[in-house]
């Protein structure tokens, strides 16, 4: 009997791009089914490009989440925009995410201009449709965006509720070349565990310490010790001014305790292990303009403990 023909395999990379707060990281997490990227209501939550792999029956898509498109004034902001541009190189599809609650304004039009790239299809994702009750509004919105660019597809989704994700993956696969899988089927991300842990701490700070700290906070994991029953993690939270340190520490250390407990619970869920977490807070004036410190924060320079 002749052997059944093997179905053709498609694989490639899709970069997720959009303005701050559009829901790019929420979308990445919804697609891969794990929380790889941190999500908060604050703009410019994501500071670096990071990938998440989705593997289907006969296809694999490597998604890359990126920082929101914004003006660059500090060294860190310039690096964030460099990361976006680099993540647009040698890829198969651009997934341009917009908040469907808003009509496109001049800044959205500028963002569209940035993603127009000859030879690379751009799929428009209209996110947050769970917050739109007047559905015909979506058609009007699509027409507005169509005037700005002839997108390869227009896909309404709710990243938060996981709606429209299948349609999006299908549309992307249609633009992928025939190729072998780039990663083993169970590979989730290239991002090392110690970076994910630091990001979870930063997320808790952005959510809990609401006063004037978000852009001034950086987190580095200093120690990571895998013991039989527990992972022991020591991390430092960097801020730019003494006043911000006071906010993070809180009265009698109440805030840092809250941040620590909340981050530890998130980590235990993600790593599926018991975590012992120690946190320190340091003032490092103007760290956002210090290239060497920014290198230290870059996960590509860290060792991947998770696969070790
Ligand atoms: N209602 C609703 N809110 C959403 C949806 N997706 C994301 N959000 C919310 O939008 C806010 C921003 O989400 P993020 O995923 O952090 O957005 P982002 O585009 O990655 O933002 P930056 O990293 O700052 O560029 C958060 O409060 C999310 O909970 C959605 O489908 N529906
Ligand atoms: Mg993000």
Short mmCIF file of C-alpha atoms and ligand atoms in Angstrom, two decimals:
data_model
loop_
_atom_site.label_atom_id
_atom_site.label_comp_id
_atom_site.label_asym_id
_atom_site.label_seq_id
_atom_site.Cartn_x
_atom_site.Cartn_y
_atom_site.Cartn_z
CA UNK A 1 0.00 0.00 0.00
CA UNK A 2 1.40 3.45 -0.83
CA UNK A 3 2.32 5.49 2.20
CA UNK A 4 0.02 8.44 3.01
CA UNK A 5 1.62 11.66 1.90
CA UNK A 6 2.99 13.71 4.77
CA UNK A 7 1.16 17.03 5.04
CA UNK A 8 3.21 20.09 4.22
CA UNK A 9 4.75 21.89 7.22
CA UNK A 10 4.72 25.69 7.48
CA UNK A 11 6.89 27.66 9.89
CA UNK A 12 7.96 31.25 10.33
CA UNK A 13 8.05 34.37 12.45
CA UNK A 14 5.31 36.92 13.15
CA UNK A 15 6.18 40.13 14.97
CA UNK A 16 3.52 41.85 17.06
CA UNK A 17 3.68 45.64 16.77
CA UNK A 18 1.49 48.51 17.91
CA UNK A 19 1.14 51.58 20.08
CA UNK A 20 1.57 51.33 23.87
CA UNK A 21 -1.35 49.62 25.66
CA UNK A 22 -2.90 48.15 22.48
CA UNK A 23 -2.75 44.71 24.11
CA UNK A 24 0.26 43.18 22.32
CA UNK A 25 1.58 41.29 25.34
CA UNK A 26 -1.89 40.08 26.29
CA UNK A 27 -2.21 38.78 22.74
CA UNK A 28 1.12 36.93 22.88
CA UNK A 29 0.11 35.27 26.15
CA UNK A 30 -3.32 34.33 24.78
CA UNK A 31 -1.76 32.72 21.70
CA UNK A 32 0.85 30.61 23.50
CA UNK A 33 -1.39 29.94 26.52
CA UNK A 34 1.23 30.98 29.07
CA UNK A 35 2.12 34.26 30.68
CA UNK A 36 5.47 35.03 29.06
CA UNK A 37 5.02 38.80 28.79
CA UNK A 38 3.92 41.00 31.66
CA UNK A 39 0.71 43.02 31.25
CA UNK A 40 -0.35 46.19 33.03
CA UNK A 41 -2.68 49.12 32.36
CA UNK A 42 0.39 51.42 32.17
CA UNK A 43 1.82 52.42 28.79
CA UNK A 44 5.33 51.18 27.95
CA UNK A 45 5.14 48.09 30.10
CA UNK A 46 7.14 45.98 27.63
CA UNK A 47 10.73 47.18 27.26
CA UNK A 48 12.30 44.56 25.05
CA UNK A 49 11.42 42.13 22.29
CA UNK A 50 10.64 38.62 23.49
CA UNK A 51 9.39 35.55 21.71
CA UNK A 52 6.73 32.92 22.29
CA UNK A 53 6.34 29.81 20.17
CA UNK A 54 3.04 28.30 19.10
CA UNK A 55 3.17 24.84 17.55
CA UNK A 56 0.18 23.37 15.74
CA UNK A 57 -0.35 20.08 13.90
CA UNK A 58 1.49 21.06 10.73
CA UNK A 59 2.69 24.53 11.50
CA UNK A 60 4.75 26.56 13.92
CA UNK A 61 4.63 30.32 14.45
CA UNK A 62 7.32 32.13 16.41
CA UNK A 63 5.67 35.28 17.76
CA UNK A 64 7.73 38.26 18.85
CA UNK A 65 6.19 40.77 21.28
CA UNK A 66 7.70 44.26 21.14
CA UNK A 67 7.63 47.55 23.09
CA UNK A 68 4.86 50.00 22.10
CA UNK A 69 5.72 52.52 19.37
CA UNK A 70 6.59 55.83 21.01
CA UNK A 71 8.92 58.81 20.81
CA UNK A 72 12.44 58.14 22.05
CA UNK A 73 13.94 60.66 24.45
CA UNK A 74 16.13 58.62 26.80
CA UNK A 75 18.70 55.93 25.97
CA UNK A 76 16.29 53.24 27.14
CA UNK A 77 13.52 54.61 24.89
CA UNK A 78 15.87 54.62 21.92
CA UNK A 79 16.82 51.01 22.70
CA UNK A 80 13.14 50.08 22.91
CA UNK A 81 12.53 51.49 19.45
CA UNK A 82 15.68 49.78 18.12
CA UNK A 83 14.26 46.53 19.47
CA UNK A 84 11.04 47.13 17.52
CA UNK A 85 12.93 47.85 14.29
CA UNK A 86 15.20 44.81 14.72
CA UNK A 87 12.13 42.62 15.33
CA UNK A 88 10.78 43.70 11.93
CA UNK A 89 13.83 42.33 10.08
CA UNK A 90 13.75 38.98 8.29
CA UNK A 91 10.27 38.02 9.40
CA UNK A 92 7.29 36.60 7.53
CA UNK A 93 4.34 38.56 8.88
CA UNK A 94 3.73 41.75 10.86
CA UNK A 95 0.78 41.63 13.26
CA UNK A 96 -0.26 45.23 13.82
CA UNK A 97 -2.41 45.53 16.94
CA UNK A 98 -4.76 48.44 17.62
CA UNK A 99 -7.22 49.20 20.41
CA UNK A 100 -10.57 48.92 18.62
CA UNK A 101 -12.17 51.26 21.16
CA UNK A 102 -10.43 54.20 19.48
CA UNK A 103 -10.80 55.76 16.05
CA UNK A 104 -7.35 56.08 14.40
CA UNK A 105 -5.73 59.46 15.08
CA UNK A 106 -2.54 61.04 13.72
CA UNK A 107 -0.35 58.87 15.96
CA UNK A 108 -2.04 55.70 14.74
CA UNK A 109 -1.48 56.83 11.16
CA UNK A 110 2.22 57.36 11.95
CA UNK A 111 2.37 53.90 13.49
CA UNK A 112 0.83 52.41 10.33
CA UNK A 113 3.52 54.17 8.28
CA UNK A 114 6.19 52.52 10.44
CA UNK A 115 4.93 49.00 9.76
CA UNK A 116 4.57 49.37 6.00
CA UNK A 117 7.38 47.24 4.68
CA UNK A 118 7.63 46.18 1.06
CA UNK A 119 7.27 42.43 0.77
CA UNK A 120 6.04 41.81 4.34
CA UNK A 121 2.28 41.31 4.79
CA UNK A 122 0.75 43.31 7.64
CA UNK A 123 -2.29 41.83 9.38
CA UNK A 124 -4.44 44.32 11.27
CA UNK A 125 -5.67 43.04 14.63
CA UNK A 126 -8.55 45.04 16.11
CA UNK A 127 -8.18 44.16 19.79
CA UNK A 128 -10.47 44.63 22.81
CA UNK A 129 -13.70 43.83 20.95
CA UNK A 130 -15.13 42.61 24.28
CA UNK A 131 -15.37 46.30 25.18
CA UNK A 132 -17.32 47.20 22.02
CA UNK A 133 -21.05 46.77 22.27
CA UNK A 134 -21.97 48.48 19.03
CA UNK A 135 -20.51 45.87 16.62
CA UNK A 136 -21.23 47.80 13.36
CA UNK A 137 -18.68 50.30 14.67
CA UNK A 138 -16.03 47.69 13.84
CA UNK A 139 -16.84 47.89 10.13
CA UNK A 140 -16.44 51.66 10.20
CA UNK A 141 -13.15 51.24 12.02
CA UNK A 142 -11.90 48.73 9.45
CA UNK A 143 -12.77 51.23 6.70
CA UNK A 144 -10.77 53.94 8.49
CA UNK A 145 -7.73 51.65 8.68
CA UNK A 146 -8.18 50.45 5.11
CA UNK A 147 -7.77 54.08 4.01
CA UNK A 148 -4.40 54.15 5.78
CA UNK A 149 -3.10 50.87 4.34
CA UNK A 150 -4.24 47.89 2.32
CA UNK A 151 -3.73 45.33 5.12
CA UNK A 152 -3.32 41.64 4.32
CA UNK A 153 -6.25 40.78 6.66
CA UNK A 154 -8.49 42.47 9.24
CA UNK A 155 -9.07 40.34 12.33
CA UNK A 156 -11.18 41.43 15.32
CA UNK A 157 -10.02 39.77 18.55
CA UNK A 158 -10.32 39.96 22.28
CA UNK A 159 -6.90 39.01 23.60
CA UNK A 160 -8.30 39.18 27.12
CA UNK A 161 -11.10 36.70 26.39
CA UNK A 162 -9.19 34.63 23.85
CA UNK A 163 -11.65 35.40 21.03
CA UNK A 164 -10.51 35.50 17.41
CA UNK A 165 -7.16 33.86 18.18
CA UNK A 166 -7.79 30.82 15.93
CA UNK A 167 -8.72 33.09 13.01
CA UNK A 168 -5.56 35.10 13.56
CA UNK A 169 -3.29 32.05 13.63
CA UNK A 170 -4.95 30.74 10.46
CA UNK A 171 -4.44 34.05 8.66
CA UNK A 172 -0.75 34.12 9.67
CA UNK A 173 -0.13 30.51 8.60
CA UNK A 174 -1.43 31.47 5.14
CA UNK A 175 1.58 33.75 4.77
CA UNK A 176 4.24 31.39 6.15
CA UNK A 177 6.70 29.59 3.89
CA UNK A 178 6.96 25.83 3.73
CA UNK A 179 9.69 25.12 6.23
CA UNK A 180 10.70 22.80 9.03
CA UNK A 181 9.85 23.73 12.61
CA UNK A 182 12.32 26.23 14.07
CA UNK A 183 11.95 24.87 17.63
CA UNK A 184 10.98 21.56 19.28
CA UNK A 185 7.19 21.26 19.68
CA UNK A 186 7.26 21.87 23.44
CA UNK A 187 9.52 24.95 23.31
CA UNK A 188 7.79 28.00 24.76
CA UNK A 189 10.27 30.88 24.69
CA UNK A 190 13.95 31.78 24.49
CA UNK A 191 13.59 34.14 27.44
CA UNK A 192 15.56 32.88 30.46
CA UNK A 193 13.78 32.14 33.75
CA UNK A 194 15.68 34.78 35.69
CA UNK A 195 14.43 37.46 33.29
CA UNK A 196 10.84 36.19 33.53
CA UNK A 197 11.13 36.29 37.32
CA UNK A 198 12.48 39.87 37.27
CA UNK A 199 9.65 40.90 34.95
CA UNK A 200 7.02 39.41 37.27
CA UNK A 201 8.45 41.53 40.10
CA UNK A 202 8.36 44.63 37.88
CA UNK A 203 4.76 43.87 36.92
CA UNK A 204 3.72 43.68 40.57
CA UNK A 205 5.40 47.04 41.22
CA UNK A 206 3.63 48.69 38.28
CA UNK A 207 0.31 47.36 39.52
CA UNK A 208 0.75 47.92 43.28
CA UNK A 209 2.93 51.02 43.64
CA UNK A 210 0.80 53.37 41.61
CA UNK A 211 2.59 56.64 42.38
CA UNK A 212 5.08 58.13 39.87
CA UNK A 213 7.40 55.12 39.75
CA UNK A 214 6.63 53.01 36.65
CA UNK A 215 9.26 54.24 34.22
CA UNK A 216 11.92 54.57 36.91
CA UNK A 217 11.86 50.93 38.00
CA UNK A 218 14.19 48.18 36.83
CA UNK A 219 14.60 44.72 38.36
CA UNK A 220 17.55 42.33 38.22
CA UNK A 221 17.73 38.83 39.65
CA UNK A 222 21.07 38.54 41.46
CA UNK A 223 20.86 34.98 42.72
CA UNK A 224 18.99 31.91 41.55
CA UNK A 225 19.44 28.70 43.45
CA UNK A 226 17.54 25.58 42.44
CA UNK A 227 17.10 23.43 45.55
CA UNK A 228 15.18 20.17 45.78
CA UNK A 229 11.99 21.61 47.16
CA UNK A 230 12.32 25.28 46.42
CA UNK A 231 13.89 27.88 44.13
CA UNK A 232 15.67 30.58 46.10
CA UNK A 233 15.68 33.91 44.28
CA UNK A 234 17.31 37.18 45.36
CA UNK A 235 16.50 40.27 43.30
CA UNK A 236 17.23 43.99 43.38
CA UNK A 237 14.69 46.65 42.49
CA UNK A 238 16.40 49.76 41.08
CA UNK A 239 14.79 53.20 41.23
CA UNK A 240 16.13 56.63 40.29
CA UNK A 241 15.44 58.70 43.41
CA UNK A 242 15.34 58.24 47.19
CA UNK A 243 11.66 59.30 47.25
CA UNK A 244 10.82 56.43 44.90
CA UNK A 245 12.66 54.02 47.15
CA UNK A 246 10.45 55.20 50.01
CA UNK A 247 7.33 54.54 47.93
CA UNK A 248 8.49 51.01 47.03
CA UNK A 249 9.48 50.16 50.60
CA UNK A 250 6.36 51.78 52.06
CA UNK A 251 5.56 52.59 55.70
CA UNK A 252 7.34 50.03 57.91
CA UNK A 253 8.13 48.01 54.78
CA UNK A 254 4.46 47.30 54.06
CA UNK A 255 4.66 47.92 50.31
CA UNK A 256 7.79 45.85 49.63
CA UNK A 257 6.21 43.03 51.58
CA UNK A 258 3.07 43.23 49.46
CA UNK A 259 5.14 43.30 46.25
CA UNK A 260 7.19 40.32 47.42
CA UNK A 261 4.20 38.18 48.37
CA UNK A 262 2.35 38.95 45.18
CA UNK A 263 5.43 38.34 42.96
CA UNK A 264 6.21 35.09 44.76
CA UNK A 265 2.68 33.81 44.14
CA UNK A 266 2.92 34.67 40.43
CA UNK A 267 6.30 32.91 40.22
CA UNK A 268 5.04 29.79 41.99
CA UNK A 269 2.23 29.59 39.47
CA UNK A 270 4.54 30.08 36.49
CA UNK A 271 7.46 27.86 37.54
CA UNK A 272 5.19 25.36 39.31
CA UNK A 273 7.64 25.28 42.22
CA UNK A 274 7.84 26.69 45.69
CA UNK A 275 9.72 30.00 45.67
CA UNK A 276 11.71 31.71 48.38
CA UNK A 277 12.06 35.36 47.34
CA UNK A 278 14.31 38.05 48.81
CA UNK A 279 14.00 41.64 47.56
CA UNK A 280 16.37 44.61 47.88
CA UNK A 281 15.80 48.21 46.76
CA UNK A 282 18.62 50.43 45.47
CA UNK A 283 18.76 53.98 44.16
CA UNK A 284 20.62 54.26 40.85
CA UNK A 285 20.25 57.81 39.54
CA UNK A 286 19.62 58.15 35.80
CA UNK A 287 19.98 54.42 35.07
CA UNK A 288 17.74 54.84 32.02
CA UNK A 289 20.59 56.68 30.30
CA UNK A 290 23.36 54.23 31.25
CA UNK A 291 24.18 51.89 28.35
CA UNK A 292 26.10 49.41 30.53
CA UNK A 293 23.31 48.99 33.03
CA UNK A 294 20.84 48.62 30.15
CA UNK A 295 23.06 45.81 28.83
CA UNK A 296 22.77 44.08 32.19
CA UNK A 297 18.98 44.21 31.90
CA UNK A 298 19.04 42.66 28.42
CA UNK A 299 17.87 39.03 28.64
CA UNK A 300 19.91 38.05 25.60
CA UNK A 301 23.02 38.48 27.73
CA UNK A 302 21.73 36.27 30.55
CA UNK A 303 22.34 32.57 30.94
CA UNK A 304 19.30 30.41 30.38
CA UNK A 305 18.93 28.65 33.73
CA UNK A 306 15.64 27.15 32.73
CA UNK A 307 17.13 24.86 30.11
CA UNK A 308 20.30 24.21 32.07
N1 LIG B 1 -10.96 44.99 27.49
C1 LIG B 1 -9.82 44.50 27.05
N2 LIG B 1 -8.66 44.92 27.58
C2 LIG B 1 -7.51 44.40 27.09
C3 LIG B 1 -7.49 43.43 26.06
N3 LIG B 1 -6.21 43.12 25.79
C4 LIG B 1 -5.45 43.86 26.62
N4 LIG B 1 -6.23 44.61 27.42
C5 LIG B 1 -5.79 45.52 28.51
O1 LIG B 1 -5.04 46.58 27.94
C6 LIG B 1 -3.98 46.98 28.83
C7 LIG B 1 -2.64 46.89 28.13
O2 LIG B 1 -2.36 45.53 27.80
P1 LIG B 1 -0.88 45.05 27.40
O3 LIG B 1 -1.00 43.67 26.87
O4 LIG B 1 0.08 45.30 28.50
O5 LIG B 1 -0.61 46.06 26.20
P2 LIG B 1 0.75 46.26 25.36
O6 LIG B 1 0.35 46.63 23.98
O7 LIG B 1 1.61 45.07 25.49
O8 LIG B 1 1.38 47.52 26.10
P3 LIG B 1 2.93 48.02 26.13
O9 LIG B 1 3.78 46.85 26.50
O10 LIG B 1 2.93 49.08 27.17
O11 LIG B 1 3.23 48.55 24.75
C8 LIG B 1 -4.08 46.03 30.03
O12 LIG B 1 -4.80 46.66 31.04
C9 LIG B 1 -4.84 44.84 29.47
O13 LIG B 1 -5.54 44.10 30.45
C10 LIG B 1 -8.75 42.98 25.52
O14 LIG B 1 -8.86 42.14 24.64
N5 LIG B 1 -9.87 43.57 26.06
MG1 LIG B 2 3.51 44.88 26.24
#
